[in-house]
Amino acid sequence: MLAFRFAIEEINMNSNLLPNTSLGFDLYKIFYHEHLVLKNSVTWLSGLNENTPNYNCRKEHKSVAVLTGSFRAASFQFGTLLDLYKFPQLTFGPFDPVLSDKRQFSSLYQMASKDSPLALAMVSLMVHFSWNWVGLLISDDEKGFQFLSELRAEMKRNKICTEFVNLIAGPGLSSFKEVEMFQSNFIASSAKLVIIYADIDSSFNLIFNRWRHLFTQKIWLTTSRLDTSTTKKHFLFDSFHGTLVFSHRHGEISEFKTFTQTVNPSKYPDDIYLSWLWWMFYNCPVSESDCKILKNCSSQGSLELLPWYHFDVAMSEESHNIYNAVYAVAHALHEMLVQQVETQPLRDGSTGFPPWQLHPILKNVKFHNSAGHEVDMTQKEKVRSEVDILNFWNFPEGLHLKVKVGNFSPHFPPEDQLSLSENMIDWATGFSQTPHCVCSASCSPGFRKSPQEGKAACCFDCTPCPENEISNGTDMDHCMKCPDHQYANMERIHCIEKVVTFLALEDNLGKTLVCTALGFSVLTVVVLGIFIKHRDTPIVKANNRDLSYILLISLIFCFLCSLPYIGQPSTATCILQQTAFGVVFTVAVSTVLAKTVTVVLAFKATSPGRRMRWLLVSGAPNFIIPICTLIQVTFCGVWLGTSPPFVDTDAHSEHGHIITLCNKGSLTAFYCVLGYLGALALASFTVAFLARNLPDTFNEAKFLTFSMLVFCSVWITFLPVYHSAKGKVMVAVEIFSILASSAGLLGCIFAPKCYIILVRSEKNCVKGLRDRVDSRGKQAKFEDLKAL
């Protein structure tokens, strides 16, 4: 009311605006009951105490505009009635989307800005503090639904979740039972942040009273619409200390503060509210009939000395809207009078026009107020205004300091819209530092969010990233897999380049295998030297000297063919590994087969004229070696011609390493080569097993049988172990199988012979052999062996 009176007095003293014309006004009290609002509006229009629609007895003056306040029903009822007469109506309350419908309210103008910037500012603040878990208390009306829609859209875009949304009914519409149930649900909620969007005249007043001394430990975000004092009680109690209030920015009008300092009942004797305040706080006696001051005590006290919860001298947002509304009407009226003066002079200072003619001018008014802010009535949609962020300090109770801690400007780029002084914020009781208003604590790097079933997206568990996956930020939805040439560190934060490795000679395993291969090769050379040195002895002759030489030489190469597996692989070594292994082992196994066949033929050729004797004498078993070897060479040739081995990398077998190894190329060809060797070994084992019971003196079938048993056992064991091993271990398994099978042949076949040659030399003679011939008629066989 004082802002309204101040604006009119300021205009009347302005010689450049409405010169020689004074603005007057009438003040009417608006009741909350809608039928009384309509009744009073008809009374005002007719000018009579009795309601007389469509009749006006006012002859001395006419009203040109009506200003209606924050009570939505009043603006709605007035707007419906005044629109019939096209009477200008300006509302100074909060922006209401219903009243912006020009089809229903063509004569109504809203001075307030839309609340969209408030929603944007609140969400920006939540994003700034990384808050994502909030409760909403929203008025149960069109304004509340509009604000809720805009707020939810911004919250969804910024991944902010709501735990609850409670609608606050209008004044007197909520029962104590409903409020008690609402309070129970609210206190039990886990959300530390609560947004309030309601009018002070809503049922939230009842909630305030119940929460006056309740320690809620909540962070409150609200609008200036709740920053309204009452005559009996505080708005902000201890539970609401630290509330952050968002208000449309409006400049301070310095003259208004001076105006409020000089206001007293003697200056405005018709103002019963001023008389009441002076009677209440300064003990000024008043008349019981008209509540006017009886004694002159206007010099005592000032509005500035009154408690804030009874009177706040600062110009509120609605007061600022009233100020702009009065000036908008004044500018429109000034323009109208100028137009009339140009056409015809005025009579008796009257306006000389019906109020509806003011619309074309009023809707095009544009001016700057005393605070320097532009007021533009031409805009169909109100420009998004800047928002001030205030922090309420109410501790100790009743302090009521409003401290500006930041601002929000929707006209700036998104990263510069919010400006905040965090060190100036005094948080609510129970918070010594910036609170964490989240449903779940942030997942640190190395973890990912795992949604909790049945809960909002902001509620989640933190799950460690799987092996070889990382997350290098907080609250990551997914872990990122490292490339094949990299691996995740222990913390799963970043990827590290893998080390390229292979079964190198410098490794302990490589050195061991090389030394073993060379040792067995030297040992085989020694055995070969012993056999050559004692080549004329009966035991060397009796076991087919030539085949023994071939077998020993092939065993030397069998041990040496494991060396290409050690060291950095190349295309040449990869091809050499498989072909050398296949061919050399074929020679060795086929030689064993030839020796086994020779022994069988020697003991089966009992008659000089039989065909077996001819096969034995002609050396036919020796042809087994080139034939079997030629078949294996054919397999290797087909293998190399179709899908030869090549250098490959294994990035998964060993953590943190990329293993360079030889890929077999065609596994089918590899298993054909290996299977062919197995078939030869199985044939040798079978033949030797059948000949195991021949006389011991001339029979090495038992040794051949055991050697083939060892050979087959090694390679049968090799297959499952080879498939289960990875990386360098797989290569080492193949080398070990080569060395073990070769050592088995060397040890089982030649160790007994070397023992006789070197230790029991008395048995390595013709007499010794004759003495050991079986007495059951095997002399002819001895003669045959002697002839060989």
mmCIF file of N, CA, C and O in Angstrom, residues 33 51 74 153 161 316 326 377 383 420 635 690 705 746-747 761:
data_model
loop_
_atom_site.group_PDB
_atom_site.id
_atom_site.type_symbol
_atom_site.label_atom_id
_atom_site.label_comp_id
_atom_site.label_asym_id
_atom_site.label_seq_id
_atom_site.Cartn_x
_atom_site.Cartn_y
_atom_site.Cartn_z
ATOM 1 N N HIS A 33 -13.096 -14.821 0.413
ATOM 2 C CA HIS A 33 -14.279 -15.499 -0.098
ATOM 3 C C HIS A 33 -14.615 -14.952 -1.479
ATOM 4 O O HIS A 33 -14.775 -13.744 -1.660
ATOM 5 N N ASN A 51 -25.787 -3.135 -4.443
ATOM 6 C CA ASN A 51 -25.261 -3.595 -5.724
ATOM 7 C C ASN A 51 -26.237 -3.291 -6.844
ATOM 8 O O ASN A 51 -27.387 -3.740 -6.812
ATOM 9 N N ALA A 74 -9.166 -13.081 -6.424
ATOM 10 C CA ALA A 74 -9.586 -11.691 -6.629
ATOM 11 C C ALA A 74 -9.303 -11.247 -8.052
ATOM 12 O O ALA A 74 -10.158 -10.666 -8.733
ATOM 13 N N ALA A 153 11.254 -30.653 -16.019
ATOM 14 C CA ALA A 153 11.932 -30.731 -17.320
ATOM 15 C C ALA A 153 13.417 -30.410 -17.165
ATOM 16 O O ALA A 153 14.278 -31.114 -17.729
ATOM 17 N N CYS A 161 16.758 -36.218 -9.407
ATOM 18 C CA CYS A 161 15.580 -37.039 -9.098
ATOM 19 C C CYS A 161 14.817 -36.459 -7.917
ATOM 20 O O CYS A 161 15.377 -35.763 -7.068
ATOM 21 N N SER A 316 9.430 -4.970 -1.493
ATOM 22 C CA SER A 316 9.310 -6.366 -1.901
ATOM 23 C C SER A 316 9.071 -6.462 -3.402
ATOM 24 O O SER A 316 8.901 -5.447 -4.097
ATOM 25 N N VAL A 326 1.590 1.370 -11.494
ATOM 26 C CA VAL A 326 1.113 2.756 -11.393
ATOM 27 C C VAL A 326 1.760 3.615 -12.468
ATOM 28 O O VAL A 326 1.102 4.429 -13.143
ATOM 29 N N MET A 377 5.513 -3.108 -21.807
ATOM 30 C CA MET A 377 4.189 -3.724 -21.852
ATOM 31 C C MET A 377 3.879 -4.315 -23.220
ATOM 32 O O MET A 377 2.833 -4.954 -23.394
ATOM 33 N N VAL A 383 9.952 -11.161 -20.668
ATOM 34 C CA VAL A 383 11.345 -11.536 -20.826
ATOM 35 C C VAL A 383 11.834 -12.193 -19.538
ATOM 36 O O VAL A 383 11.455 -11.802 -18.433
ATOM 37 N N LEU A 420 27.891 -17.294 -7.703
ATOM 38 C CA LEU A 420 27.599 -17.652 -6.324
ATOM 39 C C LEU A 420 28.810 -17.400 -5.440
ATOM 40 O O LEU A 420 29.947 -17.683 -5.828
ATOM 41 N N PHE A 635 52.316 -83.985 -46.127
ATOM 42 C CA PHE A 635 51.398 -83.264 -45.230
ATOM 43 C C PHE A 635 51.908 -81.845 -44.961
ATOM 44 O O PHE A 635 51.141 -80.867 -45.002
ATOM 45 N N LEU A 690 53.872 -107.004 -29.404
ATOM 46 C CA LEU A 690 53.659 -108.396 -29.827
ATOM 47 C C LEU A 690 54.949 -109.212 -29.777
ATOM 48 O O LEU A 690 54.919 -110.436 -29.605
ATOM 49 N N THR A 705 59.115 -101.196 -26.930
ATOM 50 C CA THR A 705 57.741 -101.079 -26.418
ATOM 51 C C THR A 705 57.644 -99.996 -25.351
ATOM 52 O O THR A 705 56.760 -99.147 -25.366
ATOM 53 N N LEU A 746 65.528 -91.859 -26.287
ATOM 54 C CA LEU A 746 66.964 -92.021 -26.042
ATOM 55 C C LEU A 746 67.220 -92.917 -24.826
ATOM 56 O O LEU A 746 68.063 -93.839 -24.868
ATOM 57 N N GLY A 747 66.512 -92.648 -23.757
ATOM 58 C CA GLY A 747 66.764 -93.390 -22.529
ATOM 59 C C GLY A 747 66.299 -94.829 -22.592
ATOM 60 O O GLY A 747 67.023 -95.755 -22.165
ATOM 61 N N SER A 761 80.944 -105.133 -20.052
ATOM 62 C CA SER A 761 81.556 -105.436 -21.351
ATOM 63 C C SER A 761 81.749 -106.935 -21.556
ATOM 64 O O SER A 761 81.861 -107.394 -22.697
#
